[in-house]
Backbone as numpy.savetxt, mean C-alpha at the origin, in Angstrom:
# Nx Ny Nz CAx CAy CAz Cx Cy Cz
10.18 -18.68 -2.42 9.49 -17.50 -2.12 10.52 -16.37 -2.06
9.96 -15.19 -2.19 10.87 -14.43 -2.70 10.64 -12.53 -1.71
11.53 -12.44 -1.20 11.94 -11.61 -0.06 10.50 -10.21 -0.67
9.49 -9.99 0.31 8.71 -8.60 -0.16 9.33 -7.58 -0.36
9.58 -7.16 -1.51 10.29 -5.80 -1.95 9.52 -4.65 -1.24
8.13 -4.46 -1.58 7.19 -3.46 -1.54 6.22 -3.78 -0.52
6.62 -2.70 1.15 5.25 -3.23 2.18 4.19 -2.25 1.56
2.93 -3.00 2.00 1.96 -1.73 2.68 2.14 -1.00 3.53
2.29 0.00 4.53 2.43 0.59 5.36 0.96 1.74 5.48
0.28 1.35 6.74 -1.07 2.03 7.54 -1.17 3.16 7.85
-1.47 3.90 8.21 -1.96 5.14 9.32 -2.76 5.55 9.93
-2.45 4.99 11.20 -3.92 5.03 12.16 -3.45 6.39 13.10
-4.47 6.64 13.53 -4.36 7.72 14.69 -3.35 6.77 15.96
-4.23 6.08 16.58 -3.92 5.20 17.67 -3.92 3.57 17.73
-5.15 3.39 16.64 -5.71 2.40 17.01 -4.68 0.95 15.81
-3.04 1.15 15.62 -2.32 0.09 14.90 -2.44 -1.20 14.99
-2.27 -1.54 16.57 -2.32 -2.87 17.08 -3.56 -3.50 17.52
-4.23 -2.05 17.34 -6.15 -3.17 17.07 -6.61 -3.40 16.12
-6.34 -2.48 14.98 -6.45 -2.79 13.85 -5.98 -3.94 13.24
-4.81 -4.24 13.55 -3.72 -5.17 12.80 -4.41 -6.56 13.43
-4.49 -6.63 15.10 -4.97 -7.52 15.27 -6.86 -7.96 15.11
-7.34 -7.01 14.35 -8.59 -7.66 13.75 -8.45 -7.93 12.54
-7.96 -7.18 11.55 -7.43 -8.05 10.62 -6.57 -9.58 10.21
-6.11 -9.84 11.17 -4.84 -11.18 11.39 -6.48 -12.01 12.15
-7.21 -11.85 12.20 -8.61 -12.12 12.93 -9.33 -13.20 11.69
-9.69 -12.49 10.53 -10.27 -12.30 9.66 -9.94 -12.67 8.53
-8.49 -13.11 8.11 -7.59 -13.67 7.74 -7.30 -15.04 7.06
-7.00 -16.03 6.85 -6.84 -17.10 7.27 -5.05 -16.49 6.67
-4.66 -17.31 7.70 -2.22 -17.57 7.19 -2.21 -16.41 7.64
-2.34 -15.67 8.56 -2.00 -14.08 8.95 -1.68 -14.60 10.28
-0.91 -13.51 10.77 -0.32 -12.91 12.46 0.30 -11.79 12.40
0.54 -11.49 13.24 1.12 -10.72 13.98 2.78 -11.30 13.88
3.70 -10.32 13.50 4.86 -10.82 13.66 5.42 -9.72 14.54
5.12 -8.29 14.78 6.00 -7.60 16.12 5.10 -6.11 15.89
5.06 -5.89 17.36 4.99 -4.65 17.68 5.31 -4.33 18.31
5.58 -2.41 18.68 6.13 -2.06 19.55 4.64 -0.51 19.96
4.91 0.90 20.42 3.79 1.97 20.54 3.99 2.12 19.20
5.30 2.15 18.41 4.39 2.81 17.43 4.27 2.31 15.89
4.69 0.61 16.43 4.81 0.53 14.61 3.86 -0.72 14.99
3.80 -1.49 14.06 2.93 -3.28 14.43 3.01 -3.95 13.04
4.40 -4.73 12.52 4.41 -5.40 11.58 3.19 -6.58 11.61
2.52 -7.39 10.49 1.74 -8.14 10.76 1.55 -8.75 8.90
0.95 -9.88 8.94 0.67 -10.40 7.61 -0.23 -10.47 7.14
-1.35 -10.71 5.96 -2.57 -11.27 5.85 -1.96 -12.39 4.29
-2.70 -13.29 4.89 -2.25 -14.35 3.84 -1.00 -14.47 2.88
0.06 -14.00 4.30 1.55 -13.82 3.57 1.88 -12.33 2.92
1.79 -11.32 3.50 1.48 -10.42 2.47 1.94 -9.35 3.86
3.15 -9.18 4.07 3.64 -8.32 5.02 2.85 -6.66 5.13
2.47 -6.75 5.93 2.37 -5.16 5.96 2.97 -4.91 7.32
2.71 -2.97 7.65 2.88 -2.53 8.48 1.54 -1.72 9.00
1.49 -1.18 10.25 0.20 -0.33 10.98 1.33 0.58 11.88
1.09 1.37 11.43 1.83 2.99 12.21 0.76 3.64 13.29
0.68 3.90 14.25 0.10 5.08 15.40 1.13 6.39 15.04
0.56 7.37 13.98 0.83 8.28 13.58 0.38 9.70 14.02
-0.50 9.46 15.33 -1.64 10.30 15.42 -2.72 10.80 13.63
-3.96 11.86 14.16 -4.52 12.39 13.51 -4.14 12.69 12.10
-3.04 12.65 11.26 -2.57 13.49 10.23 -3.25 13.07 9.09
-3.61 12.03 8.93 -4.12 11.40 7.72 -4.93 10.65 8.09
-5.83 9.91 7.11 -6.88 9.33 6.70 -7.28 8.67 5.46
-7.33 7.53 5.65 -7.59 6.64 4.55 -8.67 7.25 3.49
-8.23 7.08 2.28 -9.21 7.38 1.38 -9.29 5.88 0.17
-10.99 6.12 -0.55 -10.85 4.97 -1.33 -9.71 5.28 -2.94
-8.63 6.08 -2.74 -8.01 6.26 -3.86 -7.09 4.56 -3.50
-6.27 4.20 -2.64 -5.68 2.82 -2.49 -6.94 1.76 -1.25
-6.56 0.62 -1.67 -7.09 -0.58 -1.14 -6.80 -1.59 -1.43
-7.21 -2.47 -0.77 -7.12 -3.63 -0.70 -8.13 -4.72 -1.52
-7.99 -5.22 -3.37 -8.77 -5.88 -3.44 -8.33 -7.87 -3.29
-9.51 -8.33 -2.94 -9.16 -9.21 -2.36 -10.21 -9.97 -3.50
-9.26 -11.35 -3.30 -9.75 -12.17 -4.55 -10.08 -13.83 -3.66
-11.32 -14.40 -3.78 -11.11 -15.59 -3.22 -12.28 -16.41 -4.37
-12.29 -18.08 -4.15 -12.82 -19.18 -5.69 -13.96 -19.25 -4.38
-13.71 -18.90 -2.93 -14.59 -19.58 -1.70 -16.04 -18.91 -1.75
-16.64 -19.05 -1.70 -18.26 -18.10 -1.75 -18.70 -18.23 -0.34
-18.04 -18.78 0.15 -18.55 -18.81 2.26 -17.53 -18.05 2.67
-16.00 -18.18 2.01 -15.05 -17.30 2.79 -15.10 -16.06 2.06
-16.05 -15.25 1.45 -15.88 -14.34 0.58 -17.27 -13.10 1.39
-18.27 -14.24 1.68 -19.19 -13.93 3.06 -19.06 -13.65 3.86
-17.66 -14.24 4.15 -17.62 -14.34 6.01 -16.82 -12.86 6.51
-15.49 -13.22 5.28 -14.33 -11.45 4.87 -15.65 -10.33 4.70
-16.53 -9.96 4.20 -17.39 -9.02 4.11 -18.28 -8.51 5.51
-18.96 -9.77 5.81 -19.37 -9.57 7.08 -18.67 -9.19 8.42
-17.14 -9.38 8.37 -16.23 -9.16 9.41 -16.04 -7.43 8.97
-16.13 -7.15 7.82 -14.82 -5.69 7.72 -16.05 -4.79 7.17
-17.34 -5.10 7.33 -18.31 -4.42 7.32 -19.47 -3.92 8.39
-18.13 -4.45 9.53 -19.21 -3.82 11.00 -18.77 -2.82 11.49
-19.94 -1.84 11.18 -19.39 -0.65 11.92 -18.65 -0.19 10.80
-18.52 -0.58 9.81 -18.35 0.16 8.53 -18.80 0.78 7.60
-18.56 1.31 6.30 -19.04 2.40 5.47 -19.35 1.39 4.02
-20.54 1.00 3.20 -20.26 0.05 2.53 -20.35 1.51 1.06
-19.56 0.57 0.34 -19.86 2.42 -0.40 -21.00 1.38 -1.90
-20.21 -0.19 -1.91 -21.14 -0.75 -3.09 -21.55 -2.81 -2.50
-22.55 -2.53 -2.63 -22.81 -3.60 -1.76 -22.63 -4.96 -1.95
-22.43 -6.08 -1.57 -21.90 -6.89 -1.90 -23.28 -7.97 -3.12
-22.65 -8.41 -3.78 -23.92 -8.78 -4.76 -23.48 -9.31 -6.12
-24.23 -9.51 -7.04 -24.12 -9.80 -8.34 -23.97 -8.27 -9.72
-22.73 -8.41 -10.27 -22.19 -6.72 -11.38 -22.38 -7.85 -12.19
-22.01 -6.42 -13.60 -22.21 -6.94 -14.80 -20.59 -7.83 -15.12
-19.39 -7.38 -13.80 -18.82 -8.03 -13.98 -17.69 -9.11 -12.98
-18.75 -9.54 -12.29 -18.81 -10.70 -11.34 -19.77 -10.71 -10.92
-19.95 -12.12 -10.44 -20.98 -12.75 -9.76 -21.15 -12.30 -8.18
-20.61 -11.69 -8.03 -20.24 -11.61 -6.23 -18.82 -10.47 -5.90
-19.54 -9.43 -5.59 -18.48 -8.02 -5.75 -18.85 -7.32 -4.63
-18.21 -6.55 -3.80 -18.46 -5.73 -3.18 -17.26 -4.40 -2.83
-17.67 -3.29 -1.82 -17.03 -2.92 -1.32 -16.79 -2.14 -0.33
-16.22 -1.86 0.53 -16.43 -1.46 1.81 -15.22 -0.94 2.77
-15.53 0.01 3.44 -15.04 0.81 4.04 -14.80 0.13 5.71
-13.40 -0.83 6.40 -14.17 -0.79 7.21 -14.47 0.10 9.12
-14.23 -0.31 9.56 -14.09 0.32 11.23 -13.24 1.78 11.38
-12.01 1.23 10.39 -11.30 2.18 10.52 -10.74 3.37 9.53
-11.69 2.49 8.60 -11.59 3.66 6.97 -10.98 3.03 6.05
-10.31 1.58 6.03 -9.54 1.66 5.71 -10.45 0.60 3.92
-9.92 0.70 3.31 -10.67 0.46 1.86 -11.15 -1.29 1.66
-11.95 -1.91 1.06 -11.33 -3.65 0.62 -12.28 -3.33 -0.56
-11.84 -4.07 -1.37 -12.91 -4.62 -2.48 -12.78 -6.24 -2.39
-13.81 -6.65 -2.78 -13.84 -8.11 -2.36 -14.63 -8.99 -3.93
-14.20 -10.40 -4.37 -14.34 -10.13 -5.98 -14.24 -11.79 -5.95
-15.37 -12.50 -6.54 -15.30 -13.95 -6.44 -14.42 -14.16 -7.59
-13.37 -14.98 -7.82 -12.13 -15.54 -8.17 -12.43 -17.01 -8.43
-11.43 -17.39 -9.79 -10.93 -18.56 -9.99 -9.89 -18.74 -9.35
-9.32 -18.26 -8.39 -8.08 -18.48 -7.55 -8.08 -18.56 -6.07
-7.17 -19.35 -5.01 -7.45 -19.15 -3.77 -7.55 -17.49 -3.57
-7.78 -17.72 -1.95 -7.82 -16.03 -2.05 -6.36 -15.59 -1.63
-6.67 -14.01 -2.58 -5.29 -13.12 -2.65 -5.56 -11.80 -1.76
-4.95 -10.83 -1.79 -4.57 -9.79 -0.95 -3.41 -8.71 -1.93
-4.13 -7.85 -3.04 -3.84 -7.07 -3.53 -4.22 -5.66 -3.52
-2.80 -4.91 -2.96 -2.61 -3.76 -3.53 -3.42 -3.05 -4.73
-4.38 -1.92 -4.34 -5.03 -1.51 -5.75 -5.43 0.03 -6.11
-4.88 0.43 -6.97 -4.73 2.31 -6.84 -6.25 2.58 -7.80
-6.83 3.55 -7.60 -7.35 4.22 -8.11 -7.74 5.79 -8.51
-7.39 5.98 -10.01 -7.08 6.94 -10.81 -8.45 7.81 -10.99
-9.04 9.02 -10.25 -9.76 9.66 -10.98 -9.54 11.55 -10.09
-10.76 12.00 -10.57 -10.42 13.15 -11.00 -9.32 14.22 -11.96
-8.68 14.64 -11.23 -7.15 15.45 -11.78 -5.87 14.03 -11.86
-6.44 12.86 -11.55 -5.51 11.88 -11.60 -6.33 10.60 -12.70
-6.99 11.29 -12.94 -7.84 10.54 -14.29 -7.00 10.79 -15.29
-6.12 9.44 -15.99 -6.00 8.85 -17.47 -4.32 9.15 -17.43
-4.21 8.89 -15.74 -2.96 8.73 -15.49 -2.32 7.28 -15.50
-3.40 6.35 -14.84 -3.17 4.81 -14.64 -1.83 4.40 -15.52
-1.84 4.47 -16.96 -1.05 3.78 -17.95 -0.08 4.29 -17.56
-0.01 5.39 -17.51 1.79 6.54 -17.28 2.55 5.88 -16.22
1.81 5.80 -14.83 1.94 5.27 -13.60 2.56 3.83 -13.90
1.64 2.67 -14.14 1.90 1.80 -14.62 3.53 1.46 -15.32
3.70 2.21 -15.75 4.98 2.07 -17.07 5.86 2.08 -16.29
5.54 3.26 -15.64 6.82 3.91 -15.25 7.01 3.17 -13.71
6.36 2.12 -12.84 7.08 1.11 -12.12 7.12 -0.04 -12.34
6.99 -0.55 -13.53 7.41 -1.56 -13.87 8.90 -1.19 -14.59
9.19 -0.34 -14.75 10.20 0.10 -15.63 11.23 0.44 -13.94
10.29 0.63 -12.99 11.47 1.16 -12.09 12.22 -0.20 -11.03
11.33 -1.10 -10.59 11.43 -1.91 -10.24 11.85 -3.63 -10.90
12.69 -4.52 -10.46 13.15 -5.35 -11.78 12.50 -6.52 -11.60
12.15 -7.49 -12.07 10.90 -8.64 -11.92 10.13 -7.81 -11.65
9.47 -6.80 -12.95 8.43 -6.51 -12.49 7.79 -6.67 -14.12
6.17 -6.95 -14.00 5.98 -7.30 -15.70 4.06 -6.40 -15.62
3.66 -5.87 -17.19 2.26 -5.92 -16.94 1.77 -7.07 -17.57
1.24 -7.24 -16.75 0.05 -8.86 -16.66 -1.02 -8.35 -17.80
-1.46 -7.60 -17.42 -3.17 -7.10 -18.81 -3.18 -5.50 -18.11
-3.94 -5.17 -19.18 -4.59 -4.06 -18.88 -5.73 -4.26 -20.44
-7.23 -3.49 -19.35 -8.29 -3.56 -19.71 -8.63 -2.62 -20.17
-9.09 -1.87 -21.12 -9.48 -0.31 -21.20 -11.21 -0.17 -21.77
-11.44 0.97 -21.61 -12.92 1.25 -21.56 -13.21 1.31 -22.75
-13.97 1.24 -23.88 -14.55 1.67 -25.34 -15.12 2.67 -25.34
-15.78 2.70 -26.68 -16.12 4.22 -27.26 -17.61 3.99 -26.74
-18.26 2.72 -25.74 -19.53 3.49 -25.10 -19.09 3.91 -24.33
-18.51 4.44 -23.29 -17.72 5.20 -22.48 -16.82 6.23 -23.11
-17.83 7.17 -23.72 -16.94 8.29 -24.34 -16.18 8.86 -23.74
-16.59 9.31 -22.14 -15.57 10.03 -21.27 -14.57 9.16 -20.58
-14.32 8.30 -21.06 -13.42 7.69 -21.02 -12.50 6.29 -21.28
-12.83 6.73 -22.89 -12.63 6.07 -23.77 -10.92 5.66 -24.09
-10.34 4.60 -24.39 -9.00 4.67 -24.01 -8.19 4.70 -22.89
-9.05 4.57 -21.48 -8.57 5.03 -20.34 -8.79 3.28 -19.31
-7.52 3.73 -18.84 -7.49 2.07 -17.78 -8.76 1.83 -17.65
-9.76 0.52 -17.67 -10.54 -0.10 -16.66 -10.18 -0.39 -15.77
-9.61 -1.72 -16.02 -8.77 -2.24 -14.55 -7.96 -3.09 -15.42
-6.49 -2.88 -14.60 -5.08 -3.35 -14.52 -4.25 -4.49 -14.01
-3.82 -5.03 -14.69 -2.84 -6.10 -13.23 -1.59 -5.88 -14.09
-1.02 -5.54 -12.88 0.55 -5.76 -13.21 1.53 -6.53 -12.27
2.26 -6.41 -11.97 3.72 -7.17 -10.72 4.91 -6.42 -11.19
4.74 -5.44 -9.39 6.09 -4.87 -9.07 6.62 -6.30 -8.28
7.99 -6.41 -8.63 9.29 -7.37 -7.92 8.50 -8.29 -7.45
8.35 -9.16 -8.28 6.72 -10.46 -8.01 5.77 -10.26 -7.29
5.49 -9.10 -7.35 4.32 -8.67 -5.95 3.09 -7.82 -7.07
1.85 -8.62 -7.05 1.06 -8.59 -7.73 0.13 -7.20 -6.99
0.23 -5.92 -8.38 -0.80 -4.91 -7.85 -1.89 -4.65 -8.68
-3.42 -3.98 -8.78 -3.85 -3.78 -9.68 -4.27 -2.41 -9.69
-4.52 -1.86 -10.74 -4.65 -0.54 -11.10 -6.23 -0.17 -11.54
-6.90 0.62 -11.33 -7.94 1.34 -12.21 -8.31 2.76 -12.30
-8.71 3.09 -13.13 -9.59 4.62 -13.10 -11.26 5.20 -13.51
-11.70 5.78 -12.78 -13.24 6.05 -12.99 -12.83 7.61 -13.29
-14.00 8.46 -14.64 -14.08 9.35 -14.87 -15.14 9.64 -14.15
-15.96 9.67 -13.48 -16.91 10.16 -12.47 -16.50 10.74 -11.29
-16.88 12.18 -10.62 -16.43 12.85 -9.51 -16.50 12.09 -8.15
-15.29 12.17 -7.62 -14.58 10.98 -6.65 -14.74 11.99 -4.95
-13.93 13.24 -5.49 -13.94 14.25 -4.90 -12.61 13.16 -3.53
-11.54 12.39 -4.02 -10.76 11.72 -3.12 -9.40 11.71 -3.67
-8.20 11.33 -2.67 -7.23 11.90 -3.66 -6.05 10.82 -3.16
-5.11 10.37 -3.43 -4.18 9.39 -2.84 -3.24 10.23 -1.71
-3.12 9.93 -0.23 -2.14 10.31 0.31 -1.21 9.66 1.17
-0.81 10.58 2.43 0.25 9.53 3.44 -0.37 8.43 3.93
-1.99 8.09 4.37 -1.84 7.28 4.98 -2.22 5.88 4.82
-2.16 5.38 3.32 -1.29 4.57 2.42 -0.53 4.55 2.00
0.59 4.00 2.51 1.48 4.76 1.23 2.14 2.93 1.17
3.91 3.00 0.46 4.26 1.99 0.16 5.92 1.92 1.21
6.32 1.17 1.35 7.91 0.79 1.81 8.56 0.04 0.68
9.52 0.44 0.09 10.29 -0.07 -0.28 11.99 -0.21 0.03
11.67 -2.32 0.35 12.51 -2.30 1.09 14.28 -2.06 0.50
15.04 -1.45 1.40 16.70 -1.60 0.30 17.50 -2.32 1.19
18.83 -2.85 0.43 19.67 -3.85 1.30 20.84 -2.78 1.87
21.10 -1.34 1.00 22.16 -1.04 1.33 22.12 0.46 1.12
22.86 1.60 1.11 23.17 2.99 0.28 22.71 3.13 -1.12
23.12 1.98 -1.81 23.26 2.46 -3.32 21.46 1.79 -4.03
21.13 1.15 -2.87 19.81 1.24 -3.79 18.71 2.46 -2.87
18.77 2.98 -2.08 18.07 3.75 -1.68 18.46 4.80 -2.01
19.94 4.97 -2.34 19.77 6.44 -3.94 19.44 6.17 -5.12
18.90 4.84 -5.54 18.77 4.37 -6.97 17.50 4.85 -6.92
15.87 4.76 -5.78 15.18 4.21 -5.98 14.53 5.99 -5.76
15.18 6.78 -4.42 15.35 8.28 -4.37 15.13 8.37 -5.54
16.54 8.86 -6.06 16.38 9.81 -7.66 15.56 9.23 -8.22
15.24 7.90 -8.80 14.24 7.47 -10.11 13.66 7.95 -9.84
12.73 8.13 -8.50 11.33 8.73 -8.47 11.45 11.00 -8.33
12.39 10.76 -7.80 12.24 12.61 -7.82 12.73 13.18 -9.55
13.69 12.64 -10.12 13.80 12.83 -11.40 12.88 12.41 -12.78
11.49 11.87 -11.60 10.54 11.55 -12.62 8.94 12.23 -11.84
9.20 13.44 -11.82 8.07 14.73 -11.67 8.24 13.77 -9.61
8.77 13.56 -8.78 8.59 13.42 -7.28 8.88 14.91 -6.48
8.12 14.44 -5.32 8.71 15.66 -4.65 9.12 14.65 -3.08
10.52 15.10 -2.35 10.81 14.09 -1.22 10.04 15.45 -0.12
10.42 14.49 1.22 9.59 14.87 2.52 10.83 14.34 3.04
9.84 14.04 4.79 11.53 13.94 5.26 11.54 12.36 6.26
12.48 11.94 6.43 12.65 10.66 7.21 12.41 9.26 5.92
12.96 9.61 4.74 12.46 8.59 3.35 11.50 8.56 2.76
10.09 9.79 3.44 8.95 9.57 2.46 9.42 10.22 1.51
9.04 10.11 0.45 8.48 11.32 -0.84 7.33 11.13 -1.31
6.59 11.64 -2.33 5.82 11.45 -3.40 5.82 11.31 -4.85
5.43 10.45 -5.36 5.83 10.39 -6.82 4.97 11.64 -7.35
4.95 11.09 -9.07 4.24 12.49 -9.40 3.03 12.34 -9.81
2.37 11.00 -9.35 1.04 10.86 -9.32 0.21 11.35 -7.83
1.39 11.59 -6.80 0.15 11.37 -5.38 0.80 10.72 -4.69
1.50 9.22 -5.06 1.34 8.24 -4.45 2.81 8.00 -3.14
2.55 8.30 -1.88 3.78 8.18 -1.10 4.71 6.94 -1.36
5.75 6.74 -0.84 7.03 5.46 -1.00 7.87 6.19 0.43
8.72 4.90 0.65 9.30 5.12 1.55 10.34 4.40 1.40
11.51 4.98 1.49 12.41 4.74 0.68 13.58 4.18 1.67
13.30 2.71 2.28 14.18 2.65 3.79 15.29 1.58 3.67
15.93 1.83 4.26 17.25 0.51 3.83 16.88 -0.20 5.54
17.63 -1.74 4.50 16.98 -2.91 6.02 17.55 -2.37 6.94
18.80 -2.00 7.34 19.01 -1.52 8.72 18.24 -0.72 9.88
17.58 0.27 8.91 16.85 1.28 9.83 16.48 0.57 11.29
15.14 -0.71 10.30 14.17 -0.72 11.16 15.05 -2.11 12.16
15.83 -2.43 12.05 17.12 -3.50 12.89 17.92 -2.64 13.81
18.34 -1.05 13.71 18.48 -0.19 14.39 17.59 0.26 15.47
16.47 0.75 14.86 14.91 0.81 15.42 14.50 -0.14 16.70
15.09 -1.40 15.93 14.52 -2.49 17.44 15.90 -3.02 17.69
16.77 -2.16 18.11 17.57 -2.93 19.21 17.28 -2.82 20.82
17.56 -3.43 21.53 16.98 -3.68 22.96 17.64 -2.40 23.83
18.80 -1.69 23.04 19.47 -0.88 24.18 18.32 0.47 23.96
17.54 1.40 24.60 16.36 2.62 24.31 17.84 3.85 23.88
19.25 3.79 24.34 19.24 5.51 24.06 20.25 5.09 22.53
20.68 3.72 22.15 20.64 3.94 20.72 19.38 3.63 20.45
18.38 3.47 20.46 17.12 4.02 19.37 16.95 5.21 19.82
17.01 5.96 20.71 16.52 7.47 20.26 17.74 7.74 20.03
18.97 7.87 20.17 20.12 8.37 19.09 19.94 8.13 17.58
19.76 7.08 17.08 19.38 7.01 16.14 18.24 7.30 15.21
17.00 7.72 16.07 15.89 8.14 15.87 16.08 9.68 15.72
17.14 10.51 16.28 17.46 11.70 16.27 17.92 12.14 15.05
18.56 11.28 14.98 19.50 11.13 13.51 18.66 11.09 12.58
17.48 10.21 12.24 16.86 10.26 11.14 16.11 11.10 10.64
15.60 11.96 12.01 14.57 12.98 12.32 15.51 14.19 11.03
16.56 13.92 11.00 16.72 15.64 10.40 16.93 14.99 9.17
16.66 13.83 8.68 17.15 13.53 7.10 16.22 13.70 6.37
16.35 13.66 4.97 15.30 13.67 4.19 15.32 12.06 3.45
16.38 11.78 2.60 16.66 10.60 1.68 17.22 9.74 3.07
17.36 8.79 3.86 17.98 7.83 4.48 19.65 7.85 4.14
20.40 8.12 5.13 22.40 8.05 4.97 22.35 6.79 6.35
22.91 5.83 5.49 23.05 5.14 6.37 24.12 4.94 6.82
25.24 5.80 6.48 26.03 5.80 7.34 26.11 6.44 8.17
25.21 7.71 8.38 25.11 8.65 9.02 24.30 7.86 10.57
23.70 6.74 9.62 22.55 6.00 11.05 23.43 5.05 11.82
24.81 4.73 11.41 25.44 3.78 11.69 26.21 4.82 12.76
26.49 5.98 12.20 27.42 6.87 13.07 26.61 7.69 14.44
25.44 7.21 14.66 24.72 7.96 15.83 24.44 5.95 16.75
24.40 5.24 16.20 24.10 4.11 16.81 25.48 4.04 17.60
26.56 4.08 16.80 27.76 3.90 17.40 28.25 5.04 18.64
27.30 6.40 18.44 28.26 7.22 19.56 27.96 6.83 21.34
């Protein structure tokens, strides 16, 4: 099995561990890997995710969701019933022209899920929805991402036809692979009044400084904007964290003074500098 290169990173106010505990109770082959007051790392059907207690700065939108595919009707019903509890239904579970069983719900924490009957066993796939000012940019984004990451490809792109004159030629549904991981992208010509934000970002797990530099520079040279502590936004507004593997290792050190030194150094950075992190740790 290939090491997961891209980790969904979910921003909560204070409920990161509570949400992770809930999600791992809903899905099979799921577990909490580690938890501290700031970050909980968990696996959903073998998809590694991080949940952050980041405060009330950002809240989830429907621009990024998890797409659940399953060939088991009972499994779909069970997942749907759990996720809709105290949540908000966007599209009720039922039969639609594109699926015999489909539903869209925002759970009680606001995170968005689409559920779909499919021929394969359970899969959970991050899904990007390009709307409003981002409508029409999905194909460009897919092409850029698949050129950026090794072991990536466009699996298929289905486009709107002439029956949808406002959307003809735009991406109706696409599947693509980034570093062996499945992703989905869609577009909608309707008004939605939401956009990508930092509540749902992706960590790019880098082995060394050279890799950090490569991804950081590639995003910025293609219209991205740098932020703090390894965060940036690409030209489409999607947030990424370019993180060397040494950072979480140092942050999980058993010596709280060392962790504080590394944290203080990281807070001064935009792009992560591995040498300066190590110097801070060695003080």
